[in-house]
Amino acid sequence: MKRAIPAVIGAATALTLVLAGCGGEDEPADPNAPVTITLAGWTLSSTPEFKTLADGFKATHPNVTVELKEYDAANYDTQMTADLAAGTAPDVYVLKNLKNFYTYQSGGQLLDVSDTAADLGSVPALAPYQVDGKAYAVPYRQDSWVLFYNKELFGRAKVAPPDGTWTWDDYTAAAKRLTTGLKAAGSKATGAYQHIFQSTVQGFALAQTPNADLLSGDFGYLKPYYERSLDLQAAGAQPTFGTAKTNKLTYQAQFGKQQAAMMPMGTWYVATLLNQRKSGDADRFEWGIAPAPQFDSSTTGTSATPVTFGDPTGMGINPRIDKSKVAAAKAFLGYVAGQDAGKALAGIGITPAQVTEAVTAALFGLDGVPQDDLSKFAYAKHTIKPENPVSKHTAGLQNVLDETHSAILSNSKGVEAGLNEAQSRAKNEVLDQ
């Protein structure tokens, strides 16, 4: 049903009063008058979620137009920070992860949207956006990291595919066997591909290691994860960090063009892979999703709950928004975090903030999505821990660890030396400031 804004957002967020008439008296704004709000997005040609949300909202709020403003995905936060400072940022903007939420919120760059959040009910990913009992953003996506694998390459290499019981040691052994088996079969594909993101090592280590705490400044929990990555590089079971960076390898092409049999990646890749299969940028082959390899066997198997990581993706409102547009912007936030938007996102392969049975059915109803039980289990059942715990220190610590990640995987520094230096820098440059 198509509705005017107040019918959705209630009296608490009714459209603002505007000054009208020669006598200077206040009159209510027309609730059906056209309103345009701007929304930040990135790589719009290949990232359909923003248009999907804008169109879905328009269908039920015909007087509101959501106009997209494109940013560069790789430099999104840098560009957004500059636009916010200059007063040129859009009305609604995306918080790509939790790393910079504290910076935006403490800097007064997010409007209080507690009234909108209160109407959402129970949304698991809402809590990180709350400060002192007030909400400053709402989640619309909650991706998790899983293991994508190429069933056909496993068959060619004569290696048993993932079954949900793998630890990281099992994954490492499989990557080596795959590389050997594929070479024997005449394929140049490697057993695994680990992209250059620091998340591919540090996110898993933080989520899965008992008592690991990013904010403590003690990074010893990262050691075994880096040692395994270096071992796979040395064995030729995955491209080296230097090769990936120098040759600008993309995870989309490495898996989509069958250059690697396995790849740990976030669930957002489902939508990308489906789109690239249609465009011809990815090959057509049988693939599947398995739970991310685990720290130990206690969280493996389909009777257990695997542990993985993933920050929510949220939206907040620019506090410099024109007051006459606040109600429309809040209504839009209520929509993107709700179940109707969740089904729409699942319909293009994106994981929304609330994963319900209907959402899972919608995503697995898409052409090209694997139908095996393990893929459905991996998508729907897991404990998700944040990659970026909300703190004033998070951004600084992650910047230090990003440099550490490059130094260790490029063999510029040994694992222990790199981590010790990171701990020293964390204390002196971040935690003691």
Short mmCIF file of C-alpha atoms in Angstrom, two decimals:
data_model
loop_
_atom_site.label_atom_id
_atom_site.label_comp_id
_atom_site.label_asym_id
_atom_site.label_seq_id
_atom_site.Cartn_x
_atom_site.Cartn_y
_atom_site.Cartn_z
CA MET A 1 0.00 0.00 0.00
CA LYS A 2 1.30 3.43 -0.88
CA ARG A 3 1.47 5.78 2.06
CA ALA A 4 2.38 9.33 2.95
CA ILE A 5 5.33 9.62 5.31
CA PRO A 6 3.44 10.29 8.59
CA ALA A 7 1.44 7.08 8.20
CA VAL A 8 4.69 5.16 8.54
CA ILE A 9 6.77 7.11 10.99
CA GLY A 10 4.11 8.27 13.42
CA ALA A 11 3.55 11.48 15.30
CA ALA A 12 6.99 11.47 16.91
CA THR A 13 8.63 12.10 13.56
CA ALA A 14 5.86 13.92 11.69
CA LEU A 15 6.87 16.28 8.96
CA THR A 16 8.32 19.55 10.20
CA LEU A 17 6.33 22.74 10.28
CA VAL A 18 7.24 25.29 7.68
CA LEU A 19 6.71 29.02 7.67
CA ALA A 20 4.03 29.91 5.16
CA GLY A 21 1.96 32.91 4.11
CA CYS A 22 2.52 36.63 4.27
CA GLY A 23 1.35 36.85 7.85
CA GLY A 24 4.25 34.67 9.03
CA GLU A 25 2.00 32.08 10.68
CA ASP A 26 3.10 28.46 10.94
CA GLU A 27 1.16 25.96 8.88
CA PRO A 28 1.76 22.19 8.62
CA ALA A 29 3.65 21.04 5.54
CA ASP A 30 1.69 19.09 2.98
CA PRO A 31 2.46 15.42 3.84
CA ASN A 32 2.04 14.49 0.17
CA ALA A 33 4.30 17.21 -1.21
CA PRO A 34 7.27 15.95 -3.25
CA VAL A 35 10.46 15.46 -1.22
CA THR A 36 13.93 14.52 -2.47
CA ILE A 37 16.58 13.12 -0.15
CA THR A 38 20.11 12.21 -1.21
CA LEU A 39 21.83 8.91 -0.39
CA ALA A 40 25.50 7.95 -0.57
CA GLY A 41 26.47 4.84 -2.51
CA TRP A 42 29.47 3.42 -4.34
CA THR A 43 30.19 1.67 -7.62
CA LEU A 44 26.57 2.12 -8.64
CA SER A 45 26.97 0.32 -11.97
CA SER A 46 27.83 -2.98 -10.26
CA THR A 47 26.38 -2.49 -6.77
CA PRO A 48 22.59 -2.69 -7.17
CA GLU A 49 21.62 -2.52 -3.49
CA PHE A 50 21.32 1.26 -3.35
CA LYS A 51 18.95 1.53 -6.30
CA THR A 52 17.02 -1.48 -5.00
CA LEU A 53 16.46 0.29 -1.68
CA ALA A 54 15.63 3.62 -3.33
CA ASP A 55 13.10 2.03 -5.68
CA GLY A 56 11.57 -0.11 -2.95
CA PHE A 57 11.02 2.91 -0.72
CA LYS A 58 9.57 4.92 -3.61
CA ALA A 59 7.00 2.19 -4.23
CA THR A 60 5.39 2.76 -0.84
CA HIS A 61 6.25 6.46 -0.47
CA PRO A 62 5.52 7.89 -3.92
CA ASN A 63 6.11 11.49 -2.87
CA VAL A 64 9.70 10.78 -1.79
CA THR A 65 12.55 10.48 -4.27
CA VAL A 66 15.88 9.02 -3.11
CA GLU A 67 18.65 10.46 -5.25
CA LEU A 68 21.94 8.55 -5.29
CA LYS A 69 25.34 10.20 -4.94
CA GLU A 70 28.25 8.00 -6.02
CA TYR A 71 31.52 7.65 -4.10
CA ASP A 72 34.65 5.62 -4.71
CA ALA A 73 34.37 2.34 -2.80
CA ALA A 74 38.06 2.17 -1.88
CA ASN A 75 38.17 5.76 -0.56
CA TYR A 76 34.63 6.04 0.72
CA ASP A 77 35.34 7.10 4.30
CA THR A 78 38.01 9.61 3.27
CA GLN A 79 35.68 11.22 0.76
CA MET A 80 32.70 11.16 3.11
CA THR A 81 34.69 12.76 5.93
CA ALA A 82 35.74 15.55 3.56
CA ASP A 83 32.18 16.12 2.33
CA LEU A 84 30.79 16.20 5.86
CA ALA A 85 33.38 18.79 6.84
CA ALA A 86 32.60 20.86 3.74
CA GLY A 87 28.85 20.65 4.22
CA THR A 88 28.36 18.87 0.89
CA ALA A 89 27.59 15.34 2.17
CA PRO A 90 24.27 13.70 1.22
CA ASP A 91 21.28 13.62 3.56
CA VAL A 92 21.71 9.90 4.33
CA TYR A 93 25.04 8.12 4.25
CA VAL A 94 26.29 4.60 4.69
CA LEU A 95 28.54 3.39 7.49
CA LYS A 96 30.47 0.68 5.64
CA ASN A 97 31.67 -0.94 8.86
CA LEU A 98 32.09 -0.10 12.54
CA LYS A 99 35.68 1.11 12.25
CA ASN A 100 34.79 4.78 11.88
CA PHE A 101 31.42 4.87 13.62
CA TYR A 102 32.90 6.38 16.80
CA THR A 103 34.63 9.08 14.77
CA TYR A 104 31.45 10.06 12.96
CA GLN A 105 29.28 9.94 16.08
CA SER A 106 31.65 11.69 18.48
CA GLY A 107 32.30 14.33 15.85
CA GLY A 108 28.63 15.24 15.74
CA GLN A 109 28.19 13.93 12.21
CA LEU A 110 25.18 11.69 12.88
CA LEU A 111 21.64 12.68 13.79
CA ASP A 112 19.93 11.01 16.75
CA VAL A 113 17.55 8.44 15.23
CA SER A 114 16.43 6.76 18.46
CA ASP A 115 12.75 7.19 17.55
CA THR A 116 13.26 5.31 14.29
CA ALA A 117 15.31 2.59 15.98
CA ALA A 118 12.65 2.10 18.65
CA ASP A 119 10.11 1.21 15.97
CA LEU A 120 12.31 -1.53 14.49
CA GLY A 121 11.85 -4.05 17.27
CA SER A 122 14.58 -6.60 17.86
CA VAL A 123 17.40 -6.13 15.34
CA PRO A 124 20.60 -7.95 16.43
CA ALA A 125 22.98 -5.53 14.71
CA LEU A 126 21.43 -2.37 16.16
CA ALA A 127 23.34 -2.35 19.46
CA PRO A 128 26.73 -1.17 18.07
CA TYR A 129 25.10 2.03 16.81
CA GLN A 130 23.82 3.01 20.26
CA VAL A 131 25.70 5.45 22.50
CA ASP A 132 24.46 6.39 25.98
CA GLY A 133 21.06 4.91 25.21
CA LYS A 134 20.61 6.76 21.92
CA ALA A 135 20.81 5.34 18.40
CA TYR A 136 22.74 7.18 15.69
CA ALA A 137 22.35 4.75 12.80
CA VAL A 138 20.44 1.62 11.84
CA PRO A 139 21.79 -1.54 10.17
CA TYR A 140 20.50 -2.60 6.79
CA ARG A 141 23.02 -5.37 6.06
CA GLN A 142 24.77 -7.98 8.18
CA ASP A 143 27.29 -9.90 6.17
CA SER A 144 29.33 -12.74 7.57
CA TRP A 145 32.51 -14.35 6.32
CA VAL A 146 32.22 -17.86 4.92
CA LEU A 147 34.21 -20.16 2.65
CA PHE A 148 33.36 -20.15 -1.06
CA TYR A 149 34.55 -23.20 -2.95
CA ASN A 150 34.55 -24.49 -6.53
CA LYS A 151 33.01 -27.94 -6.59
CA GLU A 152 34.35 -28.70 -10.07
CA LEU A 153 37.96 -27.87 -9.18
CA PHE A 154 37.69 -30.08 -6.10
CA GLY A 155 36.54 -32.88 -8.39
CA ARG A 156 39.39 -32.35 -10.85
CA ALA A 157 41.92 -32.40 -8.02
CA LYS A 158 40.26 -35.45 -6.46
CA VAL A 159 40.04 -33.77 -3.06
CA ALA A 160 37.04 -34.19 -0.75
CA PRO A 161 35.09 -30.91 -0.48
CA PRO A 162 34.35 -29.10 2.80
CA ASP A 163 31.84 -30.86 5.02
CA GLY A 164 31.41 -28.31 7.81
CA THR A 165 33.98 -29.90 10.13
CA TRP A 166 37.09 -28.05 9.01
CA THR A 167 39.50 -26.28 11.28
CA TRP A 168 42.15 -23.99 9.80
CA ASP A 169 44.62 -26.87 9.81
CA ASP A 170 42.17 -28.89 7.68
CA TYR A 171 41.80 -25.91 5.33
CA THR A 172 45.57 -25.52 4.99
CA ALA A 173 46.06 -29.21 4.22
CA ALA A 174 43.23 -29.15 1.67
CA ALA A 175 44.67 -26.08 -0.06
CA LYS A 176 47.99 -27.87 -0.53
CA ARG A 177 46.36 -31.08 -1.79
CA LEU A 178 44.20 -29.09 -4.18
CA THR A 179 47.21 -27.26 -5.62
CA THR A 180 49.06 -30.50 -6.20
CA GLY A 181 46.01 -32.27 -7.64
CA LEU A 182 45.09 -29.41 -9.94
CA LYS A 183 48.62 -29.18 -11.28
CA ALA A 184 48.55 -32.90 -12.02
CA ALA A 185 45.26 -32.37 -13.87
CA GLY A 186 46.79 -29.66 -16.03
CA SER A 187 45.24 -26.67 -14.21
CA LYS A 188 47.12 -23.55 -13.12
CA ALA A 189 44.58 -22.81 -10.38
CA THR A 190 45.79 -22.63 -6.79
CA GLY A 191 44.10 -24.38 -3.91
CA ALA A 192 43.14 -21.12 -2.22
CA TYR A 193 43.07 -17.38 -2.65
CA GLN A 194 43.49 -15.03 0.29
CA HIS A 195 42.80 -11.44 -0.68
CA ILE A 196 45.03 -8.62 0.58
CA PHE A 197 42.43 -7.34 3.09
CA GLN A 198 43.68 -7.41 6.67
CA SER A 199 40.30 -8.95 7.48
CA THR A 200 41.28 -12.23 5.83
CA VAL A 201 43.66 -12.92 8.70
CA GLN A 202 42.86 -10.54 11.53
CA GLY A 203 39.07 -10.73 11.39
CA PHE A 204 39.02 -14.49 11.85
CA ALA A 205 41.73 -14.43 14.52
CA LEU A 206 39.90 -11.83 16.61
CA ALA A 207 36.52 -13.55 16.33
CA GLN A 208 37.62 -17.11 16.93
CA THR A 209 40.51 -16.96 19.41
CA PRO A 210 39.33 -17.32 23.02
CA ASN A 211 39.82 -14.09 25.02
CA ALA A 212 41.22 -12.16 22.04
CA ASP A 213 40.71 -8.43 22.53
CA LEU A 214 41.67 -5.87 19.90
CA LEU A 215 41.43 -3.00 22.40
CA SER A 216 43.93 -4.60 24.79
CA GLY A 217 46.78 -3.88 22.42
CA ASP A 218 48.01 -7.47 22.86
CA PHE A 219 48.13 -9.00 19.38
CA GLY A 220 49.65 -12.39 20.14
CA TYR A 221 46.41 -14.09 19.08
CA LEU A 222 47.27 -13.22 15.47
CA LYS A 223 50.44 -15.33 15.37
CA PRO A 224 49.09 -18.77 14.30
CA TYR A 225 46.85 -17.19 11.67
CA TYR A 226 49.78 -15.39 10.05
CA GLU A 227 51.98 -18.46 10.26
CA ARG A 228 49.39 -20.49 8.34
CA SER A 229 49.05 -17.78 5.68
CA LEU A 230 52.80 -17.61 5.18
CA ASP A 231 52.96 -21.39 5.00
CA LEU A 232 50.36 -21.44 2.20
CA GLN A 233 52.26 -18.74 0.30
CA ALA A 234 55.55 -20.61 0.62
CA ALA A 235 53.92 -23.84 -0.58
CA GLY A 236 52.47 -22.09 -3.64
CA ALA A 237 48.97 -23.01 -2.47
CA GLN A 238 47.85 -19.40 -2.76
CA PRO A 239 49.29 -16.33 -4.51
CA THR A 240 51.71 -14.36 -2.38
CA PHE A 241 50.65 -11.04 -0.92
CA GLY A 242 53.22 -9.31 -3.11
CA THR A 243 51.89 -10.98 -6.25
CA ALA A 244 48.30 -10.08 -5.40
CA LYS A 245 49.19 -6.47 -4.73
CA THR A 246 51.63 -5.92 -7.60
CA ASN A 247 49.37 -7.58 -10.16
CA LYS A 248 46.25 -5.99 -8.65
CA LEU A 249 44.50 -9.32 -8.36
CA THR A 250 40.82 -9.09 -7.51
CA TYR A 251 39.02 -11.66 -5.42
CA GLN A 252 36.12 -11.50 -7.90
CA ALA A 253 38.30 -12.67 -10.79
CA GLN A 254 40.36 -15.16 -8.76
CA PHE A 255 37.28 -17.14 -7.79
CA GLY A 256 34.92 -16.18 -10.60
CA LYS A 257 37.44 -17.06 -13.31
CA GLN A 258 38.38 -20.30 -11.52
CA GLN A 259 41.91 -19.29 -10.59
CA ALA A 260 41.42 -20.64 -7.06
CA ALA A 261 39.42 -23.54 -5.67
CA MET A 262 38.64 -21.90 -2.30
CA MET A 263 38.25 -18.37 -1.05
CA PRO A 264 37.28 -16.99 2.37
CA MET A 265 35.07 -13.95 1.73
CA GLY A 266 31.99 -12.11 2.97
CA THR A 267 28.49 -13.14 1.96
CA TRP A 268 28.19 -9.98 -0.16
CA TYR A 269 30.15 -11.90 -2.79
CA VAL A 270 27.06 -13.99 -3.59
CA ALA A 271 25.44 -11.00 -5.33
CA THR A 272 28.66 -10.12 -7.13
CA LEU A 273 29.21 -13.66 -8.41
CA LEU A 274 25.63 -13.95 -9.67
CA ASN A 275 25.88 -10.63 -11.50
CA GLN A 276 29.25 -11.47 -13.03
CA ARG A 277 28.01 -14.84 -14.26
CA LYS A 278 25.26 -12.99 -16.13
CA SER A 279 27.65 -10.43 -17.60
CA GLY A 280 30.30 -12.98 -18.54
CA ASP A 281 32.85 -11.58 -16.11
CA ALA A 282 32.71 -14.88 -14.21
CA ASP A 283 32.63 -18.43 -15.52
CA ARG A 284 29.69 -20.74 -14.96
CA PHE A 285 30.62 -23.60 -12.65
CA GLU A 286 29.26 -25.44 -9.66
CA TRP A 287 30.14 -23.70 -6.41
CA GLY A 288 29.17 -23.89 -2.79
CA ILE A 289 29.39 -22.19 0.57
CA ALA A 290 30.87 -23.79 3.67
CA PRO A 291 31.32 -22.42 7.18
CA ALA A 292 34.57 -20.56 7.68
CA PRO A 293 37.30 -22.88 9.01
CA GLN A 294 37.33 -22.82 12.81
CA PHE A 295 39.85 -22.24 15.58
CA ASP A 296 39.31 -25.78 16.88
CA SER A 297 36.82 -28.65 16.53
CA SER A 298 34.52 -27.41 19.30
CA THR A 299 32.58 -25.21 16.85
CA THR A 300 32.63 -27.51 13.81
CA GLY A 301 29.95 -29.78 12.42
CA THR A 302 26.34 -29.03 11.54
CA SER A 303 25.22 -29.70 15.12
CA ALA A 304 27.46 -26.90 16.36
CA THR A 305 27.43 -23.16 15.66
CA PRO A 306 30.45 -21.93 13.69
CA VAL A 307 32.09 -18.68 14.76
CA THR A 308 32.86 -16.03 12.18
CA PHE A 309 33.02 -12.25 11.92
CA GLY A 310 31.36 -9.40 10.09
CA ASP A 311 30.46 -5.82 10.88
CA PRO A 312 26.95 -4.63 10.10
CA THR A 313 26.53 -2.05 7.34
CA GLY A 314 24.40 0.83 8.53
CA MET A 315 22.88 4.11 7.50
CA GLY A 316 22.74 7.38 9.37
CA ILE A 317 21.47 10.89 8.73
CA ASN A 318 23.66 13.92 8.12
CA PRO A 319 22.80 16.41 10.91
CA ARG A 320 23.02 19.23 8.36
CA ILE A 321 20.01 17.87 6.50
CA ASP A 322 17.28 20.39 5.76
CA LYS A 323 14.75 20.16 8.60
CA SER A 324 11.93 19.72 6.12
CA LYS A 325 13.52 16.43 4.99
CA VAL A 326 14.23 14.83 8.36
CA ALA A 327 10.95 12.92 8.53
CA ALA A 328 11.48 11.49 5.05
CA ALA A 329 15.05 10.48 5.89
CA LYS A 330 13.94 8.76 9.10
CA ALA A 331 11.18 6.95 7.24
CA PHE A 332 13.78 5.75 4.75
CA LEU A 333 16.00 4.43 7.56
CA GLY A 334 13.01 2.61 9.02
CA TYR A 335 12.41 1.01 5.64
CA VAL A 336 15.99 -0.11 4.90
CA ALA A 337 16.29 -1.85 8.29
CA GLY A 338 12.92 -3.56 7.98
CA GLN A 339 11.74 -6.87 6.62
CA ASP A 340 10.38 -5.60 3.29
CA ALA A 341 13.78 -4.16 2.39
CA GLY A 342 15.38 -7.36 3.69
CA LYS A 343 13.43 -9.47 1.21
CA ALA A 344 14.27 -7.05 -1.59
CA LEU A 345 17.99 -7.21 -0.76
CA ALA A 346 17.92 -11.00 -0.53
CA GLY A 347 16.29 -10.97 -3.96
CA ILE A 348 19.54 -9.59 -5.42
CA GLY A 349 21.82 -11.78 -3.30
CA ILE A 350 22.53 -9.31 -0.48
CA THR A 351 22.29 -10.38 3.17
CA PRO A 352 20.08 -7.95 5.14
CA ALA A 353 20.31 -7.03 8.81
CA GLN A 354 17.62 -9.53 9.75
CA VAL A 355 18.08 -13.01 8.28
CA THR A 356 14.71 -14.74 8.50
CA GLU A 357 13.47 -17.94 6.90
CA ALA A 358 11.81 -15.80 4.23
CA VAL A 359 15.10 -14.02 3.52
CA THR A 360 17.01 -17.30 3.25
CA ALA A 361 14.33 -18.72 0.96
CA ALA A 362 14.48 -15.62 -1.24
CA LEU A 363 18.25 -15.72 -1.59
CA PHE A 364 18.41 -19.45 -2.26
CA GLY A 365 15.58 -19.10 -4.75
CA LEU A 366 17.84 -17.11 -7.07
CA ASP A 367 19.11 -18.74 -10.23
CA GLY A 368 22.68 -19.91 -9.76
CA VAL A 369 22.72 -20.12 -5.96
CA PRO A 370 23.77 -23.59 -4.72
CA GLN A 371 21.00 -25.71 -3.25
CA ASP A 372 22.98 -28.12 -1.06
CA ASP A 373 22.29 -28.30 2.66
CA LEU A 374 25.79 -27.21 3.69
CA SER A 375 25.52 -23.96 1.73
CA LYS A 376 22.19 -23.16 3.40
CA PHE A 377 23.60 -24.04 6.81
CA ALA A 378 26.70 -21.91 6.31
CA TYR A 379 24.62 -18.93 5.23
CA ALA A 380 22.03 -19.07 7.99
CA LYS A 381 23.72 -20.49 11.10
CA HIS A 382 26.72 -18.90 12.80
CA THR A 383 27.84 -16.66 15.61
CA ILE A 384 28.96 -13.35 14.12
CA LYS A 385 31.45 -11.27 16.06
CA PRO A 386 32.38 -7.70 15.10
CA GLU A 387 35.61 -7.00 13.30
CA ASN A 388 35.66 -3.49 14.74
CA PRO A 389 34.51 -3.16 18.36
CA VAL A 390 33.19 0.38 18.82
CA SER A 391 35.77 2.50 20.61
CA LYS A 392 37.67 5.74 20.19
CA HIS A 393 40.79 3.58 19.75
CA THR A 394 39.47 1.22 17.06
CA ALA A 395 40.39 3.23 13.96
CA GLY A 396 43.92 3.94 15.23
CA LEU A 397 44.57 0.32 16.18
CA GLN A 398 43.25 -0.99 12.88
CA ASN A 399 45.44 1.44 10.96
CA VAL A 400 48.49 0.14 12.81
CA LEU A 401 47.45 -3.46 12.19
CA ASP A 402 46.84 -2.79 8.50
CA GLU A 403 50.48 -1.77 8.13
CA THR A 404 51.52 -4.79 10.17
CA HIS A 405 49.49 -7.04 7.90
CA SER A 406 51.35 -5.81 4.82
CA ALA A 407 54.74 -6.05 6.49
CA ILE A 408 54.28 -9.64 7.65
CA LEU A 409 52.70 -11.09 4.51
CA SER A 410 55.23 -9.39 2.25
CA ASN A 411 58.00 -10.93 4.39
CA SER A 412 59.34 -7.48 5.26
CA LYS A 413 59.08 -8.46 8.93
CA GLY A 414 58.87 -11.76 10.73
CA VAL A 415 55.62 -12.63 12.51
CA GLU A 416 56.89 -12.08 16.03
CA ALA A 417 58.87 -8.97 15.17
CA GLY A 418 55.91 -7.49 13.30
CA LEU A 419 53.45 -8.16 16.09
CA ASN A 420 55.81 -6.87 18.77
CA GLU A 421 56.28 -3.66 16.85
CA ALA A 422 52.52 -3.35 16.41
CA GLN A 423 51.98 -3.76 20.14
CA SER A 424 54.53 -1.07 20.89
CA ARG A 425 52.99 1.31 18.37
CA ALA A 426 49.49 0.57 19.65
CA LYS A 427 50.51 1.55 23.17
CA ASN A 428 52.52 4.64 22.27
CA GLU A 429 50.55 5.99 19.33
CA VAL A 430 46.98 5.01 20.18
CA LEU A 431 46.15 3.67 23.64
CA ASP A 432 48.24 6.17 25.64
CA GLN A 433 47.04 9.18 23.69
#
